[in-house]
XYZ file of C-alpha atoms in Angstrom:
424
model
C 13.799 47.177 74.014
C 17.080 46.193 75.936
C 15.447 46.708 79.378
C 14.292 43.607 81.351
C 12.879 45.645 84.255
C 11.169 48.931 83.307
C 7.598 50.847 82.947
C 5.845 51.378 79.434
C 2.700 53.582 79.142
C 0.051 53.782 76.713
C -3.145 55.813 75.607
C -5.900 55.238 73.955
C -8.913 57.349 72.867
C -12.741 56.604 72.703
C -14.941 56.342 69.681
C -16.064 60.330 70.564
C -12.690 61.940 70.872
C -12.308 64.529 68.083
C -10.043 63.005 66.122
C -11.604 59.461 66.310
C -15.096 60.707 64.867
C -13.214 61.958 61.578
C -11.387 58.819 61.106
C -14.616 56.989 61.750
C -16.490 59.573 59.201
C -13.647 59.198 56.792
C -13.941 55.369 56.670
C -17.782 55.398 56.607
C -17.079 56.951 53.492
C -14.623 54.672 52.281
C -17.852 51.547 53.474
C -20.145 53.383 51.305
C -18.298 53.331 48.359
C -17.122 49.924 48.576
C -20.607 48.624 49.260
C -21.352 50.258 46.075
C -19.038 48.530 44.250
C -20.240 45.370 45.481
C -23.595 46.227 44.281
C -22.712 46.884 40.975
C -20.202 44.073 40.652
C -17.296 45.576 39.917
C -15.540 44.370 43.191
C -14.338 40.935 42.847
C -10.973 39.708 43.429
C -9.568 41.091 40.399
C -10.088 44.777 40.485
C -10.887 47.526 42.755
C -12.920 50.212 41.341
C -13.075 52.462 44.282
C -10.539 54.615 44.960
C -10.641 57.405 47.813
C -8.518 59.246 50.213
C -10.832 60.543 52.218
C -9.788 63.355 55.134
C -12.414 64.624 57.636
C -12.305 67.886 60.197
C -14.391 68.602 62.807
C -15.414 71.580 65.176
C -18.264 72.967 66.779
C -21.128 72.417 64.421
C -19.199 71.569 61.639
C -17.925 68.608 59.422
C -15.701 69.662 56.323
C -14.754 66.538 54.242
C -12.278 66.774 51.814
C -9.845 64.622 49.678
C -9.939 62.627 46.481
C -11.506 59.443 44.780
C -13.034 57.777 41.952
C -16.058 56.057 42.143
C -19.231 54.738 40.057
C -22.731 56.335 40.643
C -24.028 57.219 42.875
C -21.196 59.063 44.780
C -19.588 60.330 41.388
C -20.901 61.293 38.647
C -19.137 62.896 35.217
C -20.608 66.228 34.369
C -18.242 68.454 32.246
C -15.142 65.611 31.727
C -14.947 66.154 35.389
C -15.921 63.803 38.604
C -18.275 65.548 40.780
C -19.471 64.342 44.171
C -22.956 64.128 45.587
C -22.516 66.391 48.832
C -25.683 65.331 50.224
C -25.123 61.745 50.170
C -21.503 61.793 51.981
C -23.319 64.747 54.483
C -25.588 61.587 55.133
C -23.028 59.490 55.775
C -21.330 61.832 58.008
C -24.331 62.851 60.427
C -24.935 59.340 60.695
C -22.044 58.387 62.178
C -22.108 61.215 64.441
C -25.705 59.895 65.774
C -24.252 55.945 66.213
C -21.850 57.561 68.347
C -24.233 59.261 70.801
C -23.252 62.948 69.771
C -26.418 65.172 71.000
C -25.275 68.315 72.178
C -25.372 72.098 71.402
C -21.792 72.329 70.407
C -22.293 69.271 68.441
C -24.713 67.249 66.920
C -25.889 64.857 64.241
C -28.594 67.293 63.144
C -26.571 70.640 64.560
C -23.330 70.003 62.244
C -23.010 72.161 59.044
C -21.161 69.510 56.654
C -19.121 70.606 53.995
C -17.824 68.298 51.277
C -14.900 69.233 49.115
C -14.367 65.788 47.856
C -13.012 65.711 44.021
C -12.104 63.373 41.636
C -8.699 61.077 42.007
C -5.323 62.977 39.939
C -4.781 61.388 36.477
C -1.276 61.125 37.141
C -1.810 59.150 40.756
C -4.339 56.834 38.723
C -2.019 56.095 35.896
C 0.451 54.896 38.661
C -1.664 52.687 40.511
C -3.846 51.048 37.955
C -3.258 47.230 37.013
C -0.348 47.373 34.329
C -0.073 43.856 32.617
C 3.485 42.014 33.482
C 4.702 38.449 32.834
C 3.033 37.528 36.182
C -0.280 38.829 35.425
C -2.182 42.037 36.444
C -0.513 44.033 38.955
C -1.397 47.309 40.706
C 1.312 49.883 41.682
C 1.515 51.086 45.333
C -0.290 54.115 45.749
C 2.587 56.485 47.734
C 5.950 55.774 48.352
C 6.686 55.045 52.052
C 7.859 52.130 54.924
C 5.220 50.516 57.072
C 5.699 48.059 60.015
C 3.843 45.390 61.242
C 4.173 43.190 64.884
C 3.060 41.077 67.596
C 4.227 39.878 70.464
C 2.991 36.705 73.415
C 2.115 39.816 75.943
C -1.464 39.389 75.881
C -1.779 35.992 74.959
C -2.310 35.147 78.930
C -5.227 37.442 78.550
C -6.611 36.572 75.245
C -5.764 34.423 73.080
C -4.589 35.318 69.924
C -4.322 38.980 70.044
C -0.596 38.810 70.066
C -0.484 42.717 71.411
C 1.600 44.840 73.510
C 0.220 45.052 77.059
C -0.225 48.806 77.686
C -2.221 49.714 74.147
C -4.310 46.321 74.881
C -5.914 47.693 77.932
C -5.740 50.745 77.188
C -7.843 50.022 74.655
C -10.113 47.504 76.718
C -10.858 50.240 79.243
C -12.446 52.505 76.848
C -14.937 49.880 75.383
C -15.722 48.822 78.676
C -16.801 52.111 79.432
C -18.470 52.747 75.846
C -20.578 49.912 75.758
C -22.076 50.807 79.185
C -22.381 54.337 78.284
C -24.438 52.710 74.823
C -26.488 49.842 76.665
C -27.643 53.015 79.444
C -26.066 51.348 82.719
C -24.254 55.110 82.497
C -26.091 57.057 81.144
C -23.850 60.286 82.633
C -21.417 59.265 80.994
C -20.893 61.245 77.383
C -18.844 60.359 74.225
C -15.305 61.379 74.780
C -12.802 59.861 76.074
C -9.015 59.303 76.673
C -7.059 56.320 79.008
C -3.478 55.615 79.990
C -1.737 52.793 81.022
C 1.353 52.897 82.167
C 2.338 49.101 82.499
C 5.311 47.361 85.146
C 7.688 44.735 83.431
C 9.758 42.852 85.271
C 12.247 40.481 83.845
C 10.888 41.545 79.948
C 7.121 40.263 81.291
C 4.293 42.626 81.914
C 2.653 41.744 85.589
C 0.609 45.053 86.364
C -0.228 48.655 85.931
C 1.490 51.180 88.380
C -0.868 53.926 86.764
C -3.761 54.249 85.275
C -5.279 57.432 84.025
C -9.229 57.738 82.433
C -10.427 60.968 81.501
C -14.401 60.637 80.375
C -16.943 63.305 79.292
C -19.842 63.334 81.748
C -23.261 64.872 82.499
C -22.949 68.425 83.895
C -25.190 67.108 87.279
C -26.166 63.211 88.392
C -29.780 62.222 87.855
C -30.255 63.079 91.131
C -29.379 66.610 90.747
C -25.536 66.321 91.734
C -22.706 68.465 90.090
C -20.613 65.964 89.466
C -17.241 66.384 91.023
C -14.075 64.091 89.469
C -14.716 62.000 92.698
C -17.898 61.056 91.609
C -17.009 60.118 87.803
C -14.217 58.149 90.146
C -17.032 56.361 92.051
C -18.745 55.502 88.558
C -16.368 54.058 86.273
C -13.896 52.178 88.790
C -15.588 48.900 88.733
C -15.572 49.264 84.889
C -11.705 49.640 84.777
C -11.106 46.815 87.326
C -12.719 44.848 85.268
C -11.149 45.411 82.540
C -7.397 44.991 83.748
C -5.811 41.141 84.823
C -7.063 40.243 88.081
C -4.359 42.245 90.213
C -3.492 44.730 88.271
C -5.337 47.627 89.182
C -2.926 49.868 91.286
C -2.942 49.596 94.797
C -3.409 53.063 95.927
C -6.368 54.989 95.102
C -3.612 57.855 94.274
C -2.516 56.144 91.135
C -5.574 55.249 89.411
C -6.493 59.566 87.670
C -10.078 60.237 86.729
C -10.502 63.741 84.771
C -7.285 65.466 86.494
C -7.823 68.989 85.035
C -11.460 68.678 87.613
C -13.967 68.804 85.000
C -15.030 67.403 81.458
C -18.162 68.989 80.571
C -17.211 70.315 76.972
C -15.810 67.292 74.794
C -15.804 66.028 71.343
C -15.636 68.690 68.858
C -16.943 71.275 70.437
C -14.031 71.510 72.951
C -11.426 70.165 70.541
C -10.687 70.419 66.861
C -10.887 66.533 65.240
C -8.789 65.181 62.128
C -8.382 62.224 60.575
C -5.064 60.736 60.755
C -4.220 62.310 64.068
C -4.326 59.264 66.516
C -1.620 56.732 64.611
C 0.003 55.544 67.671
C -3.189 54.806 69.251
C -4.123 52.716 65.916
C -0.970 50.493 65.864
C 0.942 49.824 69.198
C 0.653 52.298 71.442
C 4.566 53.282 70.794
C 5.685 49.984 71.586
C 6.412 48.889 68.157
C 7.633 51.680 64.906
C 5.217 53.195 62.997
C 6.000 54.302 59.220
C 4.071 57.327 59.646
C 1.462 56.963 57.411
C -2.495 56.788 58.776
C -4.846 54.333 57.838
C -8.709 55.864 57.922
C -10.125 57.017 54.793
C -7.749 55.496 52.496
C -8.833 52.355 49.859
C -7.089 49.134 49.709
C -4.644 50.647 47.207
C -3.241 52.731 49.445
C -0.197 50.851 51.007
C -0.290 52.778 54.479
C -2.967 50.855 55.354
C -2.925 47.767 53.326
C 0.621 46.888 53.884
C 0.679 47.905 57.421
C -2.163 45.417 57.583
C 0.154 42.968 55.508
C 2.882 43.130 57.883
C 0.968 42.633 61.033
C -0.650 39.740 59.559
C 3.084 38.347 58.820
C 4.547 39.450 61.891
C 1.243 37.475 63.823
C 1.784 34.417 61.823
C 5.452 34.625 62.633
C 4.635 34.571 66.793
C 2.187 32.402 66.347
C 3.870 29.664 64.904
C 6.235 29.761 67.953
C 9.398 30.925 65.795
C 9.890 34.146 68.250
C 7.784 35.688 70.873
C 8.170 38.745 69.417
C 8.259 40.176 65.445
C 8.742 43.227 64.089
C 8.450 43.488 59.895
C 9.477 46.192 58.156
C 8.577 47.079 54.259
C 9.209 50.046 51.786
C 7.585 50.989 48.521
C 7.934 53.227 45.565
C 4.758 55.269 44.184
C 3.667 53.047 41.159
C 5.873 50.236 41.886
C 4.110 46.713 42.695
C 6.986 45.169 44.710
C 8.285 46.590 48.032
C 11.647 48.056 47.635
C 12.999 45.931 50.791
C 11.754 43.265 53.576
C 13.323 43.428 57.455
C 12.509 41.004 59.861
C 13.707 41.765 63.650
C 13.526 38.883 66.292
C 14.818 41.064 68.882
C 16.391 38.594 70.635
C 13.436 36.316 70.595
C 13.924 33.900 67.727
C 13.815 30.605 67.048
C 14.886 30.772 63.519
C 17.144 32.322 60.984
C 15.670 36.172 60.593
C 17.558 36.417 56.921
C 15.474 33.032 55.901
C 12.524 34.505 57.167
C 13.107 37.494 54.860
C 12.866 35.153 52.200
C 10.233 32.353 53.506
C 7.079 35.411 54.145
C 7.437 37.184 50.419
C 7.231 34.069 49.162
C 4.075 32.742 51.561
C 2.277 35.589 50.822
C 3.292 38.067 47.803
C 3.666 42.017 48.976
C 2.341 43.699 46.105
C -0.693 45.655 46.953
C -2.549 43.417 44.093
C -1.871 40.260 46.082
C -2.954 41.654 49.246
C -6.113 43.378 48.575
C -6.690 40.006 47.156
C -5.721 37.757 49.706
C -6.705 39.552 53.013
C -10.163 40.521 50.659
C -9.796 44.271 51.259
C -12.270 45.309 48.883
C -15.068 44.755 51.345
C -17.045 47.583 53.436
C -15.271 46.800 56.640
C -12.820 49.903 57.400
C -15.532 51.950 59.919
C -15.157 49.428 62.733
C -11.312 49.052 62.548
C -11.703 52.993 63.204
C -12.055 53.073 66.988
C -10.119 51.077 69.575
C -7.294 49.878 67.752
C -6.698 48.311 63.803
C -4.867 45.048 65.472
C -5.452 42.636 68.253
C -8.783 42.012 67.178
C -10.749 38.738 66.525
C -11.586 38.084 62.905
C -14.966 38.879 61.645
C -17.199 36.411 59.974
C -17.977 38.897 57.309
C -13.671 39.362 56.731
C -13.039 41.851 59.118
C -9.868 42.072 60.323
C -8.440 39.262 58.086
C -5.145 40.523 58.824
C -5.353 38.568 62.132
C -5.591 35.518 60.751
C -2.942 32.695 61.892
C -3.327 30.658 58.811
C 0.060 31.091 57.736
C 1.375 30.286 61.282
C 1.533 26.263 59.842
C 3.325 26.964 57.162
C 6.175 28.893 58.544
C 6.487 26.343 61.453
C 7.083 23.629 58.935
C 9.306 25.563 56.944
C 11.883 25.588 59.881
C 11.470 21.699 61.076
């Protein structure tokens, strides 16, 4: 971004927007199944037996879950040389994520929903591809789809929190909504009703974010107030502007009341599914960056460890982190490309943008050897095979703290060390 002085906006979307309760269904899935393994054994560090692409749909009343995966009892069973799925146990799965997410309405409800699974065993000829083929270095798996993914970070945030190493605008963006969520769960708004959408459009000056000229919320509310009230945008105004305050820097709340936009189109009643068809895979920019950074394309919910749209893009964030963090640039963008089948990326990029310290062509070098890129190494490393893809689902895959339990090991700066002392 050559500009020093310019606006960037942002949006995020809640935990109930349409397309956020398939990815969350899809990777409750994915939890399930790798929980499974763990109970059963088969998921230590050197193989994965799970593997799923899982895709979710949503309208009124209805879940439809579809896709492919392997799996041992009791999500799969042989009968007839062929895998078949137990539809009741995913249509569990599904309704109760619908319930954690406060879903209790006509058009759409945990106990309302007709669920339909289509799930189906994984193609022979994607398994032969992926499996571990043995090579002079040991067991390696093949990436599971051809395609690039990117990974970055930037010091934006860093003022704010420290180490989230994210872009300003998809940061608060997504701050704003789980401020708002977690008072709409704990009952201090009650009125307030799953979806959700917020934009934040962000003033730089001199490359450096200092405040928000706009900010836009648009929330799914109570038809009338407690006391009776229709509520009237105004109102919903009234409610949640504390909430967003709060959320931004001290300061950077826009000065005129004109510029912060609660529910322009007047009124949102009908939300979630019933007013808007959901699918997984269908929010990637709110996932990553927020546009501030490339995105490969690919989506992340739903798919196993295997799967190098999500594991690498995971892989390259956690590079790209290690590479801010360890002061080499202030900001890091990482690019990688794979071949269906194929174990090592077909190329590494690493762009500075102006920023660095260091040599970007011995970086290129320096991270494959720090960490390996095959999809083997990091399922390893970054311990992938665990249940913790549900949670990654809503507000954002990066610029999260690391879980005790290996959530979000991708933002880890334990490499951050190394790649300091590799430049001294």
């Amino acid at each position: 971004m050559a500009h020093k002085n310019f606006l960037f906006t942002s949006e995020s979307v809640s935990e109930g927007h349409p397309d956020k309760v398939c990815d969350q269904i899809s990777d409750a899935v994915l939890d399930a199944f790798l929980e499974n393994d763990i109970k059963l054994g088969i998921a230590d560090d050197s193989a994965i037996n799970t593997r799923l692409g899982c895709e979710t749909l949503t309208t009124t009343n209805k879940i439809v879950i579809a896709g492919e995966g392997r799996g041992q009892s009791p999500f799969f069973h042989k009968h007839g040389g062929k895998f078949v799925v137990d539809r009741e146990l995913i249509s569990k799965i599904a309704r109760g994520v619908v319930k954690d997410i406060g879903y209790d309405q006509d058009g759409f409800s945990s106990y309302g929903a007709d669920v339909e699974v289509l799930l189906h065993g994984q193609s022979a000829d994607i398994a032969m591809g992926v499996d571990a083929k043995k090579k002079k270095s040991g067991e390696e798996e093949g990436a599971g789809d051809q395609g690039m993914m990117f990974g970055f970070a930037c010091t934006e945030s860093e003022v704010y929190e420290k180490n989230s190493f994210m872009p300003a605008p998809i940061f608060f963006a997504h701050r704003i909504l789980k401020a708002l969520a977690d008072k709409r769960h704990s009952g201090a708004m009650p009125d307030l009703q799953p979806d959700a959408k917020s934009q934040v459009t962000v003033k730089y000056v001199d490359g450096k974010a200092v405040g928000c000229t706009k900010v836009v919320v648009s929330t799914q509310h109570s038809e009338k107030s407690r006391n009776g009230k229709k509520y009237t945008p105004a109102m919903v105004k009234d409610m949640i502007e504390s909430t967003v305050t709060a959320a931004l820097p001290k300061g950077w709340m826009p000065a005129k009341s004109a510029d912060f936009l609660v529910n322009p189109t007047g009124n949102f009643v009908i939300g979630g599914p019933d007013g808007d068809c959901g699918l997984t895979g269908r929010k990637i920019i709110v996932d990553t960056y927020g546009g501030y950074a490339p995105h490969g394309g690919g989506a992340f919910s739903g798919k196993d460890p295997t799967k190098v749209d999500r594991s690498a893009a995971y892989a390259t964030r956690y590079l790209a982190k290690n590479v801010v963090a360890s002061g080499a640039a202030e900001r890091c963008t990482i690019q990688v490309a794979y071949a269906i089948g194929v174990a090592d990326p077909m190329s590494v990029l690493v762009d500075l943008h102006g920023t660095g310290q260091v040599d970007e062509k011995k970086l290129e070098k320096l991270l494959p050897q720090l960490f390996r890129l095959t999809p083997t190494n990091i399922r390893r490393t970054l311990k992938l095979n665990k249940p913790i893809y549900r949670r990654t689902a809503a507000y954002g895959h990066f610029g999260r703290a690391p879980d005790k339990d290996g959530g979000f090991s991708w933002e880890k700066t334990d490499l951050a060390a190394q790649i300091k002392a590799a430049f001294k």
